[in-house]
PDB file of C-alpha atoms in Angstrom:
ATOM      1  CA  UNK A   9     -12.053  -2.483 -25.715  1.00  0.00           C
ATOM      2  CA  UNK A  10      -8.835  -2.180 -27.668  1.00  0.00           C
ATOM      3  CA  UNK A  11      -6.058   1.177 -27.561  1.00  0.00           C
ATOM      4  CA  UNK A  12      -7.125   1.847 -30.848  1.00  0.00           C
ATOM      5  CA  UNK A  13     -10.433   3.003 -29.490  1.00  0.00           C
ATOM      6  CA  UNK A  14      -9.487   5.656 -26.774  1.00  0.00           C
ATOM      7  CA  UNK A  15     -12.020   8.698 -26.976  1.00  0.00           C
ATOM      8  CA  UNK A  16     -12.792  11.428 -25.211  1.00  0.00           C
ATOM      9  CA  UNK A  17     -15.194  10.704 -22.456  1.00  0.00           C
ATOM     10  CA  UNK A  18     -15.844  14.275 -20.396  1.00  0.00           C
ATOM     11  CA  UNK A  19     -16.285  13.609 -16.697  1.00  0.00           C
ATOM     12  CA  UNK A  20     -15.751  18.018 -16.450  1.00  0.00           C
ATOM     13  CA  UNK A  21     -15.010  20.444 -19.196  1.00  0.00           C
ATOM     14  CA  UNK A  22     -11.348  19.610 -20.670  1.00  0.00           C
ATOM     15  CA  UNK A  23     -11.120  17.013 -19.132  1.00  0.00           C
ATOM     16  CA  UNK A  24      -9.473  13.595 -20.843  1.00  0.00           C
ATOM     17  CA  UNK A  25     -10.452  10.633 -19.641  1.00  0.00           C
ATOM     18  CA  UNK A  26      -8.927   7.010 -20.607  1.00  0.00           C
ATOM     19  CA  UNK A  27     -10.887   4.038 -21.420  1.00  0.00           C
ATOM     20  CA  UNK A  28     -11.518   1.060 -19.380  1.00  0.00           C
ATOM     21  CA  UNK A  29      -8.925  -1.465 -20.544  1.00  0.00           C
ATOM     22  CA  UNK A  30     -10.104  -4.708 -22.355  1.00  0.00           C
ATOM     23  CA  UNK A  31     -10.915  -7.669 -20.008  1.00  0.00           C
ATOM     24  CA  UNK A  32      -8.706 -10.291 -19.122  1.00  0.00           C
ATOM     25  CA  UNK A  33      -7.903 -13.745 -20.786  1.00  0.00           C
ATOM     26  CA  UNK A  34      -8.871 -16.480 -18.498  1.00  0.00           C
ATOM     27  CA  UNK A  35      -5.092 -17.219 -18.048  1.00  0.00           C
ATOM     28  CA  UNK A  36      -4.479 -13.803 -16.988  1.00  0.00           C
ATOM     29  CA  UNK A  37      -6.372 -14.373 -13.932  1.00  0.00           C
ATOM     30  CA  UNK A  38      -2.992 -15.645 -11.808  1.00  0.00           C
ATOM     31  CA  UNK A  39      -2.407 -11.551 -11.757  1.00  0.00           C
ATOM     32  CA  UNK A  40      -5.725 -11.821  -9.215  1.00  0.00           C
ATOM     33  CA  UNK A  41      -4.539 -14.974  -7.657  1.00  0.00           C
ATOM     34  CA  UNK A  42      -0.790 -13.305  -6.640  1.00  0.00           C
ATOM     35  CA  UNK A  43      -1.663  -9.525  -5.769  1.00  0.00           C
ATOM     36  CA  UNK A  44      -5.354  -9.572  -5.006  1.00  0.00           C
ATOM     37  CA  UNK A  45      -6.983 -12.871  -3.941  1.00  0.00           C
ATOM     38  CA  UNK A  46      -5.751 -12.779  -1.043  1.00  0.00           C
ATOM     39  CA  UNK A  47      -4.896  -8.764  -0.190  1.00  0.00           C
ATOM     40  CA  UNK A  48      -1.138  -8.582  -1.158  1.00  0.00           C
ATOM     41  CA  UNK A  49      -2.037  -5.705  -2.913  1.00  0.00           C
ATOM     42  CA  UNK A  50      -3.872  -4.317  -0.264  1.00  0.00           C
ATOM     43  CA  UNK A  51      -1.754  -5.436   2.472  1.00  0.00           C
ATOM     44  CA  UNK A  52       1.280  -3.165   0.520  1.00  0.00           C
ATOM     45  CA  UNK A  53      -0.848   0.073   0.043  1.00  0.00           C
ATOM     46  CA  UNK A  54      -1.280   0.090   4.096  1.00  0.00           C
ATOM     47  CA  UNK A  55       2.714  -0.642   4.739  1.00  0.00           C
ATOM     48  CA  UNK A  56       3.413   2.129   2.043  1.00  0.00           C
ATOM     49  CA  UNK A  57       0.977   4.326   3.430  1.00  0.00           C
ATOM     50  CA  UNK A  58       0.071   7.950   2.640  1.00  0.00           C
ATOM     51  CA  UNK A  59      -2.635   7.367   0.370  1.00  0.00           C
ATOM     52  CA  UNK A  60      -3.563  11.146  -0.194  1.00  0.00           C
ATOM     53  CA  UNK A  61      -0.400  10.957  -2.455  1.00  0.00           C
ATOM     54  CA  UNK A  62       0.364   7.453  -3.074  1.00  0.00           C
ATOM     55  CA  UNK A  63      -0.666   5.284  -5.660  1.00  0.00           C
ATOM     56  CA  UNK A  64      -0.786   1.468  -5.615  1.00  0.00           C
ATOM     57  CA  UNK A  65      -3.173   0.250  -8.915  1.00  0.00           C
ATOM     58  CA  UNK A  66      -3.612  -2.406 -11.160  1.00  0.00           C
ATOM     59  CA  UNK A  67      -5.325  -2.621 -14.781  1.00  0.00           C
ATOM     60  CA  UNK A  68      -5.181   1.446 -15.606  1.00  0.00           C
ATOM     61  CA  UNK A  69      -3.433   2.310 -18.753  1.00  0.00           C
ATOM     62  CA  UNK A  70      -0.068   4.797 -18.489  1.00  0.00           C
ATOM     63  CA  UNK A  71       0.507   6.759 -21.427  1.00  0.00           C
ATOM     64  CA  UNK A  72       2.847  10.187 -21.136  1.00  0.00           C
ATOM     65  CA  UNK A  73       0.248  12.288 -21.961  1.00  0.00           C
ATOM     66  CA  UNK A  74      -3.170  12.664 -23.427  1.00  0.00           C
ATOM     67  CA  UNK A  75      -2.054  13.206 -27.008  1.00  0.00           C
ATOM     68  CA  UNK A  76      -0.078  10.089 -27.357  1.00  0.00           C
ATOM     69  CA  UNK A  77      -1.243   7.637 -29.884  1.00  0.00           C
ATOM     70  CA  UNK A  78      -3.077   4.918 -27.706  1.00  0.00           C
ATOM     71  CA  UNK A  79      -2.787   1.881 -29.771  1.00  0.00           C
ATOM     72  CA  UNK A  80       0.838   1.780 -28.011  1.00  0.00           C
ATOM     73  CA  UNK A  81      -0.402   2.695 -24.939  1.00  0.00           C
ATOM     74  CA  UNK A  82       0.128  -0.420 -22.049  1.00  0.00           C
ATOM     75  CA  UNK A  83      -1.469  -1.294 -18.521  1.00  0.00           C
ATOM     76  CA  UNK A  84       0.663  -3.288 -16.157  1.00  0.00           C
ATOM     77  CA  UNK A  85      -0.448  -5.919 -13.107  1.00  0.00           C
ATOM     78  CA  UNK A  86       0.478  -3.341 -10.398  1.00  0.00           C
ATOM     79  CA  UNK A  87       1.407  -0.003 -10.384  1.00  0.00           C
ATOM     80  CA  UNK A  88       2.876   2.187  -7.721  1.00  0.00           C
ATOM     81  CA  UNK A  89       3.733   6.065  -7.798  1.00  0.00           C
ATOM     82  CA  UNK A  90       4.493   8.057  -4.911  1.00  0.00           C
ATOM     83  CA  UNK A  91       4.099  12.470  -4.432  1.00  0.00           C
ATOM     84  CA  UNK A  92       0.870  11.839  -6.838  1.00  0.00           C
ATOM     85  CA  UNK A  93      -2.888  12.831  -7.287  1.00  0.00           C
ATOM     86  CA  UNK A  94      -5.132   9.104  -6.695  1.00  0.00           C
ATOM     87  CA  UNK A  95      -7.608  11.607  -7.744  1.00  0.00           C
ATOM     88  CA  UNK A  96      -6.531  13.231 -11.057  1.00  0.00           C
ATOM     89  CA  UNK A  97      -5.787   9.210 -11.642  1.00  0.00           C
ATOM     90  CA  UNK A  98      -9.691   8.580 -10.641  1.00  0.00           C
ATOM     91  CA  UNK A  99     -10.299  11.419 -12.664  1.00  0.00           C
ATOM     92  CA  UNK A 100      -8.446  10.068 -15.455  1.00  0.00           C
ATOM     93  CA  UNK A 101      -9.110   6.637 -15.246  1.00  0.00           C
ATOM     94  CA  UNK A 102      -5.890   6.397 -15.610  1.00  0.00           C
ATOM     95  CA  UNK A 103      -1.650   7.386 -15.437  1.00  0.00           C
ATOM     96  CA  UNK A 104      -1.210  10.122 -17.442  1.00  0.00           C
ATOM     97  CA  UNK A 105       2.432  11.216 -16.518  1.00  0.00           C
ATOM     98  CA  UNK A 106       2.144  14.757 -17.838  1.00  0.00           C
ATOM     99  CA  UNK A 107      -0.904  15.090 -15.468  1.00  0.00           C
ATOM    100  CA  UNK A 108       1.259  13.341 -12.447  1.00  0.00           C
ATOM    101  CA  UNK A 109       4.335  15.550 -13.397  1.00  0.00           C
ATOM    102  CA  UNK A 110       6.856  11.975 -12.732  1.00  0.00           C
ATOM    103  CA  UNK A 111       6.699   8.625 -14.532  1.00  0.00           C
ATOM    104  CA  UNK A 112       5.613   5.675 -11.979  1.00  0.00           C
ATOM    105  CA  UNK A 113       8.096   4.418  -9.820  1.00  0.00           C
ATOM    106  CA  UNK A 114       7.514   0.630  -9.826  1.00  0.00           C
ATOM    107  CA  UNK A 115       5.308  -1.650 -12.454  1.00  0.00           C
ATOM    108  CA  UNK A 116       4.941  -5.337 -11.704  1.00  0.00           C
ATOM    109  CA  UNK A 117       3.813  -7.856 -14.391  1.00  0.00           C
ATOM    110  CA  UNK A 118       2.552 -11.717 -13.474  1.00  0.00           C
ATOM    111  CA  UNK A 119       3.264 -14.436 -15.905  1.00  0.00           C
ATOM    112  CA  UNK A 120       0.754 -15.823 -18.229  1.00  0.00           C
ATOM    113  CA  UNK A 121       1.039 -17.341 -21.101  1.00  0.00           C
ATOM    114  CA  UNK A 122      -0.679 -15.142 -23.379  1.00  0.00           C
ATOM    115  CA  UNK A 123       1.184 -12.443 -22.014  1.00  0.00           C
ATOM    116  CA  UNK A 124       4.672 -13.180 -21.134  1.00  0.00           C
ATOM    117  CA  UNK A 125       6.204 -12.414 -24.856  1.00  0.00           C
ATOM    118  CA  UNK A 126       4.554  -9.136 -24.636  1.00  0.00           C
ATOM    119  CA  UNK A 127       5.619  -8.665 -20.948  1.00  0.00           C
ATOM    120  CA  UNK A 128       9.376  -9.132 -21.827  1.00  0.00           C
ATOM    121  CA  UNK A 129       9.465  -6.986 -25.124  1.00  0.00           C
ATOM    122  CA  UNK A 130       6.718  -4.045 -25.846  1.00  0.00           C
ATOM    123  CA  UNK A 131       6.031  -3.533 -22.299  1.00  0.00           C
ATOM    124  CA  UNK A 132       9.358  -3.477 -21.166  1.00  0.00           C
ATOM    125  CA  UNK A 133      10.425  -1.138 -23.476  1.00  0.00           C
ATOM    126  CA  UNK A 134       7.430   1.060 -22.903  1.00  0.00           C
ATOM    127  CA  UNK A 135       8.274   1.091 -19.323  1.00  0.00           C
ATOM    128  CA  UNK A 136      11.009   2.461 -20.092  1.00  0.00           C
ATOM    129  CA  UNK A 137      10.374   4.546 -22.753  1.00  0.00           C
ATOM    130  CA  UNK A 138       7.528   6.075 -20.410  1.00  0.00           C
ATOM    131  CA  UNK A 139      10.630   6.322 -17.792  1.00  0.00           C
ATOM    132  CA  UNK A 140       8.961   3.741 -14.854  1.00  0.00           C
ATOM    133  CA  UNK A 141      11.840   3.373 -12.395  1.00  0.00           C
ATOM    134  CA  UNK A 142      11.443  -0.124 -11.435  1.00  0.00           C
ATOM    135  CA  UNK A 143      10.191  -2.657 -13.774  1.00  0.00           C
ATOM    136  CA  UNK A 144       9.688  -6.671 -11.971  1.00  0.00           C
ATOM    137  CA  UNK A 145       8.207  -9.590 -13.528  1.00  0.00           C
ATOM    138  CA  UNK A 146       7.011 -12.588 -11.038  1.00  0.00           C
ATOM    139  CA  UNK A 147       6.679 -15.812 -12.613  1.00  0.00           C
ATOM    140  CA  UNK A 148       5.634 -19.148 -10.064  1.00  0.00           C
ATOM    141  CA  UNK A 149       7.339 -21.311 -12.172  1.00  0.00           C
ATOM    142  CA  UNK A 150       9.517 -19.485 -14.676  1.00  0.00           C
ATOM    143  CA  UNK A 151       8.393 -21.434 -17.610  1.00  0.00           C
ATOM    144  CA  UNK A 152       7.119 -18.205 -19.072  1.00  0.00           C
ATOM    145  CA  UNK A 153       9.519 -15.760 -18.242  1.00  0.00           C
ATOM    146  CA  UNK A 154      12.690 -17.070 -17.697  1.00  0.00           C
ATOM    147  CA  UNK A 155      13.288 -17.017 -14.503  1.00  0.00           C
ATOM    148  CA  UNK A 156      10.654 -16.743 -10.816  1.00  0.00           C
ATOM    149  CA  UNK A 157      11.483 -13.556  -9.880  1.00  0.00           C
ATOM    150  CA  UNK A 158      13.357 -10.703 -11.826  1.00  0.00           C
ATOM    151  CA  UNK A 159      13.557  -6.883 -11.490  1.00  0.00           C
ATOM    152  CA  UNK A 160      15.204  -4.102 -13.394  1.00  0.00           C
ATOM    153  CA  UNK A 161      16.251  -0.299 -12.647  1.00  0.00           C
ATOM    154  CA  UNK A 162      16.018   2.362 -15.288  1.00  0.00           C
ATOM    155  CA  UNK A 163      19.566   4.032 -15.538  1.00  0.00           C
ATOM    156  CA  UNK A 164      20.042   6.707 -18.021  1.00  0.00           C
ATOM    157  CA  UNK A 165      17.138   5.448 -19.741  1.00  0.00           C
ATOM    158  CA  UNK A 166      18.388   1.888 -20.032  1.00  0.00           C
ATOM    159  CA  UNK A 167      16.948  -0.993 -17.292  1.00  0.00           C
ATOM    160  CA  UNK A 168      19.288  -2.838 -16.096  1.00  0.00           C
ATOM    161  CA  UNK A 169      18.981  -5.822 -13.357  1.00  0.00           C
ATOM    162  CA  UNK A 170      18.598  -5.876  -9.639  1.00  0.00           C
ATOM    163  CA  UNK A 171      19.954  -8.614  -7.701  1.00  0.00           C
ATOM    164  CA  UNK A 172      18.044 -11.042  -7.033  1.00  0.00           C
ATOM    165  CA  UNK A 173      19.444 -13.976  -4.621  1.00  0.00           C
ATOM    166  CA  UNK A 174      18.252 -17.547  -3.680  1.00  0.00           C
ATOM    167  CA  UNK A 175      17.867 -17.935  -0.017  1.00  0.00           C
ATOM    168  CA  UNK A 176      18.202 -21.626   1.813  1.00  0.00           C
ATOM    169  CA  UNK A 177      15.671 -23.522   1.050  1.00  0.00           C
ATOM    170  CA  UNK A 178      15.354 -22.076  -2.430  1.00  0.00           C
ATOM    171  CA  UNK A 179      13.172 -18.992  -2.578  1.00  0.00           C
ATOM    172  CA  UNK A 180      14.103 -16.453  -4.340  1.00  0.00           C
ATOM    173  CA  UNK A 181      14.870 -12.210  -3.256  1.00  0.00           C
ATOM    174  CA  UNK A 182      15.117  -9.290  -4.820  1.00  0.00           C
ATOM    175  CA  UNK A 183      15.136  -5.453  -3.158  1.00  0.00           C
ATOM    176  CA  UNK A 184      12.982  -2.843  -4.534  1.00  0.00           C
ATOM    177  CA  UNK A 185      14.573   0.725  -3.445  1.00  0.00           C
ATOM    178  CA  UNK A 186      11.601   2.313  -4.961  1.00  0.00           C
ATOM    179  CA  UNK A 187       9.376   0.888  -2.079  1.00  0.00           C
ATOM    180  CA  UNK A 188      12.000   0.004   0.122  1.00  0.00           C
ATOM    181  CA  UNK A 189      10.608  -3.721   0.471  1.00  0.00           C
ATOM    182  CA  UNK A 190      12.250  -6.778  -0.503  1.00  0.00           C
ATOM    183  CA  UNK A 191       9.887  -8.813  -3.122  1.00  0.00           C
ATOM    184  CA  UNK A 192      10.520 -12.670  -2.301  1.00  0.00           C
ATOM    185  CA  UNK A 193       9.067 -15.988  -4.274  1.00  0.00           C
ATOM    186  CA  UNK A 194       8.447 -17.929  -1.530  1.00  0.00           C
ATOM    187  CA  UNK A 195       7.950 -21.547  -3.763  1.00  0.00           C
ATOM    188  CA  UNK A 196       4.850 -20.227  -5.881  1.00  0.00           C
ATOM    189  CA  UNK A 197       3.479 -17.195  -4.506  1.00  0.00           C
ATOM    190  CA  UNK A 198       5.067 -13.618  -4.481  1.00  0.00           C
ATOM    191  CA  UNK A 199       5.301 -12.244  -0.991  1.00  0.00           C
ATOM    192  CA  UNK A 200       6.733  -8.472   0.104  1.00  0.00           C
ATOM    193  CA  UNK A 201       8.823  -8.288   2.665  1.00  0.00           C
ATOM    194  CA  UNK A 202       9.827  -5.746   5.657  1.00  0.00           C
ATOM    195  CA  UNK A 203      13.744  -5.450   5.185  1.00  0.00           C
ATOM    196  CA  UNK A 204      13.585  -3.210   8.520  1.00  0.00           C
ATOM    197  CA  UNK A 205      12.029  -6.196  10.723  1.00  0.00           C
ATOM    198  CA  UNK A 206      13.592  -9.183   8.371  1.00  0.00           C
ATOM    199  CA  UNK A 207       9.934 -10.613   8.687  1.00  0.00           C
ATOM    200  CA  UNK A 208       6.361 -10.555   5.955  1.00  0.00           C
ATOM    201  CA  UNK A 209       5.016  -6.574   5.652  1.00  0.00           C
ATOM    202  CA  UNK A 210       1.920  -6.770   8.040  1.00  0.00           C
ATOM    203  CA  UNK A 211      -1.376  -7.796   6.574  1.00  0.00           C
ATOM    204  CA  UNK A 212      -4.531  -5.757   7.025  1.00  0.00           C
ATOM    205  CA  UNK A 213      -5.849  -8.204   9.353  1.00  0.00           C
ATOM    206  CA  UNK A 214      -2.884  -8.166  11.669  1.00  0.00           C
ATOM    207  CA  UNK A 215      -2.632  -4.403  11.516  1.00  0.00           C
ATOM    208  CA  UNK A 216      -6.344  -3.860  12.457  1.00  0.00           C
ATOM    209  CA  UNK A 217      -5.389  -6.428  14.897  1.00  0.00           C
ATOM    210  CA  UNK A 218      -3.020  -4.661  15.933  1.00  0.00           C
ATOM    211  CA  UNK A 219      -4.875  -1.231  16.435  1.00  0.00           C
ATOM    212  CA  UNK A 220      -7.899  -2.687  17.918  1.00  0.00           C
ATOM    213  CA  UNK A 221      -5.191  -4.288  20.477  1.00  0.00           C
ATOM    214  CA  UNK A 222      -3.825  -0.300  20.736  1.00  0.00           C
ATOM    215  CA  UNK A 223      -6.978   0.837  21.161  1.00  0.00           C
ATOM    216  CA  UNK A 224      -8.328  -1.453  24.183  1.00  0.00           C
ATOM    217  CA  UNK A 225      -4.230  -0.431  25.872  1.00  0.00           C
ATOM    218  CA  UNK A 226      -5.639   2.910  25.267  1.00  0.00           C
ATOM    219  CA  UNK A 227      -8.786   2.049  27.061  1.00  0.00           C
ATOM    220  CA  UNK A 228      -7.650   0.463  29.584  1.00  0.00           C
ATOM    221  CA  UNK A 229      -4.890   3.477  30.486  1.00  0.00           C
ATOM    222  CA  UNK A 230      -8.001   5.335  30.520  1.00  0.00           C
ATOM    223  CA  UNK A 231     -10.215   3.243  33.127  1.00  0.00           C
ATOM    224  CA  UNK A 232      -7.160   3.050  35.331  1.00  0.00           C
ATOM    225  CA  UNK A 233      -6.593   6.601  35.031  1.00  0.00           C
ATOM    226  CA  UNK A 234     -10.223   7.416  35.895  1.00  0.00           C
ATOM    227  CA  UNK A 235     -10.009   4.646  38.699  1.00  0.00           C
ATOM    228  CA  UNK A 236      -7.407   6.231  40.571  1.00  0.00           C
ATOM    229  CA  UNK A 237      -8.967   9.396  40.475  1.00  0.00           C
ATOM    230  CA  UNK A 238     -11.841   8.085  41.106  1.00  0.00           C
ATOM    231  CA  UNK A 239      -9.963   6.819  44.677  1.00  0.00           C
ATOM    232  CA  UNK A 240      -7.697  10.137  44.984  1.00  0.00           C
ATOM    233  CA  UNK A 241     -11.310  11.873  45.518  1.00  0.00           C
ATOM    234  CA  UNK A 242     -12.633   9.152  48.054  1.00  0.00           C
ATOM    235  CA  UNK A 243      -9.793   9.591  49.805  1.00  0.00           C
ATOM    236  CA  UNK A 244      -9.580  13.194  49.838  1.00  0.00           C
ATOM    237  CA  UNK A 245     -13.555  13.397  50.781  1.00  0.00           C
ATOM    238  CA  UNK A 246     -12.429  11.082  53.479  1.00  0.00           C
ATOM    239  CA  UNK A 247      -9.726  13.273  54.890  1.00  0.00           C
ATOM    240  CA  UNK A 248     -12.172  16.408  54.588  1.00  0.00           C
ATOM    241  CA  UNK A 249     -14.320  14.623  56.465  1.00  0.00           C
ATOM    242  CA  UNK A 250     -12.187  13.755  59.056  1.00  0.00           C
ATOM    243  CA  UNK A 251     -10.904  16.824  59.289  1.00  0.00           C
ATOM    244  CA  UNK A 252     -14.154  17.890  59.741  1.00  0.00           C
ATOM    245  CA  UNK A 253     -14.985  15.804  62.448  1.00  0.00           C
ATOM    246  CA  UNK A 254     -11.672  16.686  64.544  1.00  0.00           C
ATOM    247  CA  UNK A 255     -12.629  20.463  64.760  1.00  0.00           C
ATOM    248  CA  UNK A 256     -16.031  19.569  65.343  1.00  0.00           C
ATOM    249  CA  UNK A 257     -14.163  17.788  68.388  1.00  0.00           C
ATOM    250  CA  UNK A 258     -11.699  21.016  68.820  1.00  0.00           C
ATOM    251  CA  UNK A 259     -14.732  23.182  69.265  1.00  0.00           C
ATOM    252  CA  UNK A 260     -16.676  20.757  71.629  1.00  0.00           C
ATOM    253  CA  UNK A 261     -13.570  20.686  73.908  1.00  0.00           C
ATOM    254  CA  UNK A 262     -12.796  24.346  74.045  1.00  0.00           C
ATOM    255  CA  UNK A 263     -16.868  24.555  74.770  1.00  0.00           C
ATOM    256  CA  UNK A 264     -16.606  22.248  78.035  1.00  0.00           C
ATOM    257  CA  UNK A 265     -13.261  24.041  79.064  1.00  0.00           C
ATOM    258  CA  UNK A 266     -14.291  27.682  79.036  1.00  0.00           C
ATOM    259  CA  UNK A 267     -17.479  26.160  81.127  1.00  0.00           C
ATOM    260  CA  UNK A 268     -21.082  28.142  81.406  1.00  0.00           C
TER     261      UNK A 268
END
């Protein structure tokens, strides 16, 4: 399916719904292989968190509003928006900004070869022109691009770079202060980073890991708790009974002292 063939597709009455965008080129697939092979994509959603009103997609189109002419209309590798509906995007299939009331605030775009001319001049100025605060490109080997790892900032409508350093060893950073997470090219693969611990964000395995190790603390608390009551009763049916047994004794005695 091309943008020249965006209809109307009622999911409720008034309601506009995008098209599905057109399928991949074979070489596209290193956009799966970086950000979804192996959960990056997934793995960022959790760290960002708040995903009643926090978007992190891939493959949607974003066009400013439902009237725009859709054979300019673009979809990028990875979208994020924060203080937005998931479910008018659902609804949608799609970013319509006028819907979302704010542009996105980060786009990512993985080099391939039948894309990277297009990723370096419509998209980026759509991205701007559509007013996406952060615009990076990740390329493993910067044949297609330019350069691994680059990001931009829109300021007063223009992008203009973000820093990006090389670290020892020669992987390359850059800080996104729309998510607050450093992106890294670690030799060929993309990685996000936790600038507050210094260290990879957590994956979903190690954060289920991570509650399920909560959890059993939690359980454990809980069997202790419940054990030492459990003893704080024996001990206190103890010193009833005791107690008990010395008036028991008390009684006796006065019994054999006041005699027949």
């Amino acid at each position: 399916m091309t943008a020249d063939t965006f209809t109307r597709i009622d999911r409720a009455p008034g309601r506009f719904r995008l098209p599905d965008p057109p399928q991949r080129e074979p070489d596209e697939m290193t956009q799966y292989d970086q950000l979804f092979k192996r959960g990056k994509s997934r793995d960022l959603a959790i760290h960002l968190g708040n995903s009643g009103t926090t978007l992190v997609e891939a493959d949607r189109w974003i066009v400013p509003d439902a009237s725009f002419d859709k054979r300019r209309a673009r979809y990028p590798d990875l979208l994020v928006a924060f203080d937005v509906s998931p479910a008018d995007y659902e609804a949608s299939n799609g970013y319509i900004v006028s819907e979302q009331g704010k542009p996105p605030d980060f786009v990512l775009e993985v080099a391939s070869e039948s894309t990277a001319e297009v990723d370096l001049n419509e998209k980026r100025d759509y991205y701007a022109m559509v007013g996406v605060l952060e615009y990076w490109r990740f390329d493993k080997t910067g044949e297609h691009y330019g350069a691994r790892l680059y990001g931009e900032r829109l300021v007063d409508g223009v992008y203009q770079p973000i820093p990006v350093d090389e670290l020892p060893g020669g992987d390359l950073q850059g800080h996104s202060a729309a998510l607050e997470v450093n992106l890294r090219c670690e030799g060929e693969e993309l990685a996000f980073y936790d600038p507050a611990t210094g260290g990879p964000i957590m994956t979903y395995e190690a954060q289920q890991a991570r509650a399920d190790a909560a959890e059993a603390q939690r359980d454990a608390e809980r069997q202790a708790r419940n054990a030492a009551e459990a003893r704080a009763a024996t001990a206190e049916a103890q010193r009833d009974a005791e107690q008990a047994r010395v008036r028991e004794l008390e009684e006796l005695l006065l019994r054999q002292q006041s005699g027949p």
